[in-house]
Amino acid sequence: MSRRAPRRHELDAVVVGAGVVGTAAALGLARAGLQVALVEAREPPRWQADAPDLRVFAVAPDNGALLDRLGAWQPISRARVQPYRAMRVWDAGGGEALVFDADRLGRRELGWIIENRLLVDRLWAAAQQAGVRLHCPDRITGLEQGLDGAGVELESGQRLRTRLVVGADGAGSRVRELVGVETRGRSYGQRGLVAYVEHSLPHQATCWQRFLPGGPLAFLPFAGTPEGRHRSSIVWSLPETEAERLLQVDDARFLAELSRAFDGPLGGLDAVSARAAFPLRRQLARTQLQGRVVLVGDAAHVVHPLAGQGVNLGLRDVAGLLDALRTDAGGDVGAPARLARWHRRRRSDNTVSAHAFDLIDRVYSNEAPLPALLRGHLLGLAGRMPPLTRALWRHAAGMAEGGASGPHRSSSGSTSSG
Ligand SMILES: Cc1cc2nc3c(=O)[nH]c(=O)nc-3n(C[C@H](O)[C@H](O)[C@H](O)COP(=O)(O)OP(=O)(O)OC[C@H]3O[C@@H](n4cnc5c(N)ncnc54)[C@H](O)[C@@H]3O)c2cc1C
């Protein structure tokens, strides 16, 4: 991206929504020399080391590299990241496990488990340092587009003139609504129950996922407690009524049911943190580009968490956007023609991914006899075909199209004990 001639707008870009995706977008655009405003409805809570955020993400290597390019990886990895070196996926109905192993894939790690609040906290600080103008707390209330720019109205009464609007305001996006973009999708009738659990054996820097008829149960490795206890973050996809019941039962009962459902190699489950649950659905915006408005992250696509790709797809929207603007240097950053190629690529990746997770959920989260018979064997079969395992992993890691393979070695986070 380069500076263009006489500026007729006070801003190049207005980003609405300062979750992980929006803050990364604002930071990236500012680092490219653009004038950027970031509008956020709520001041994000500060990250605190002794109060881990229940919402964690498995960040893929290409997005680790993006955070590095944005200058945010060092402060994040210095605070707390948990590398994972293996993934093991198996079906409760039997059959072999599908295993992804860093050594066999020639990698030091497959990705990192990072708290949502930590990501937002450090990206937010970097965005401020990079000169992003924050409007917080404030909300977008109006949006109009002209031939050469867009006007954004805020609840505070301010009006911003810009060339590009980035809607990163989450699943219930107001930006999407204001530009009249509809969504389609379906509810999975499930909720994702999240918590931290302490266990007697080390997690071996491994993500464990067991498919159960009601939905997948994942144990994601996390830093040990200050007392040295092994700890993992769980994401348990459950039918809504089951999730509601398991939010209510006492800790002992919860741990007993969790232990039965997991049946995994982490030993006894001894303690559980507070629990929370979020609704699961597939939701795709009909388009991610409407004039000078682009939709990124959950504003454009909400997917099942079974592949840990939700936030990764959103960060890929951002990486692609930054590349598109860099490739076509100069000129009008919000010109729709300039964003068309970005849009085709991202929409295709997001749509294929959302439907693939949908298919996996349909096959694995059900008790019909045929899928039950086949699915364990399918996992085992995939696991016995190294080229297929490698191809699957490269896709999940964002390396299928030659994406970067991670942050620079010197700035990579250190492994925490399980
Ligand atoms: C409760 C919950 C728990 C989750 N847990 C997990 C998990 O454990 N693992 C996982 O992989 N995924 C989880 N997800 C999904 C994951 O959080 C999302 O995929 C990811 O956060 C998307 O990031 P985003 O930046 O696109 O959107 P968001 O994180 O939703 O950020 C959107 C931002 O926009 C702001 N905003 C909204 N409306 C306006 C407006 N009108 N004006 C200005 N600002 C506005 C919001 O305050 C928010 O800060 C969870 C989702 C929820 C709701």
Short mmCIF file of C-alpha atoms in Angstrom, two decimals, residues 89-97 209-217 260-263 363-380:
data_model
loop_
_atom_site.label_atom_id
_atom_site.label_comp_id
_atom_site.label_asym_id
_atom_site.label_seq_id
_atom_site.Cartn_x
_atom_site.Cartn_y
_atom_site.Cartn_z
CA VAL A 89 -9.09 -37.28 16.99
CA TRP A 90 -11.12 -40.42 17.62
CA ASP A 91 -14.69 -41.63 17.64
CA ALA A 92 -16.50 -42.90 20.73
CA GLY A 93 -17.98 -45.69 18.58
CA GLY A 94 -14.54 -47.29 17.96
CA GLY A 95 -11.98 -47.47 15.17
CA GLU A 96 -8.53 -45.93 15.06
CA ALA A 97 -7.54 -42.37 15.85
CA GLN A 209 -10.91 -34.56 20.44
CA ARG A 210 -13.43 -37.34 20.92
CA PHE A 211 -16.54 -37.49 18.74
CA LEU A 212 -19.64 -38.37 20.72
CA PRO A 213 -23.21 -38.78 19.42
CA GLY A 214 -24.21 -35.42 20.97
CA GLY A 215 -21.19 -33.53 19.54
CA PRO A 216 -17.37 -33.45 19.85
CA LEU A 217 -15.52 -32.98 23.14
CA ARG A 260 -17.04 -40.65 31.27
CA ALA A 261 -17.51 -38.66 28.07
CA PHE A 262 -13.78 -38.11 27.48
CA ASP A 263 -12.43 -41.52 28.40
CA VAL A 363 -21.62 -37.58 10.15
CA TYR A 364 -20.09 -37.66 13.62
CA SER A 365 -22.77 -36.15 15.88
CA ASN A 366 -25.39 -38.79 15.26
CA GLU A 367 -26.30 -42.29 16.32
CA ALA A 368 -27.55 -43.77 13.06
CA PRO A 369 -25.93 -47.22 12.58
CA LEU A 370 -24.21 -46.71 9.21
CA PRO A 371 -22.30 -43.54 10.04
CA ALA A 372 -21.45 -45.07 13.42
CA LEU A 373 -19.94 -48.09 11.68
CA LEU A 374 -18.00 -46.09 9.12
CA ARG A 375 -16.73 -43.02 10.88
CA GLY A 376 -14.14 -44.56 13.21
CA HIS A 377 -12.70 -46.46 10.25
CA LEU A 378 -12.62 -43.29 8.15
CA LEU A 379 -10.49 -41.56 10.77
CA GLY A 380 -8.15 -44.54 10.99
#
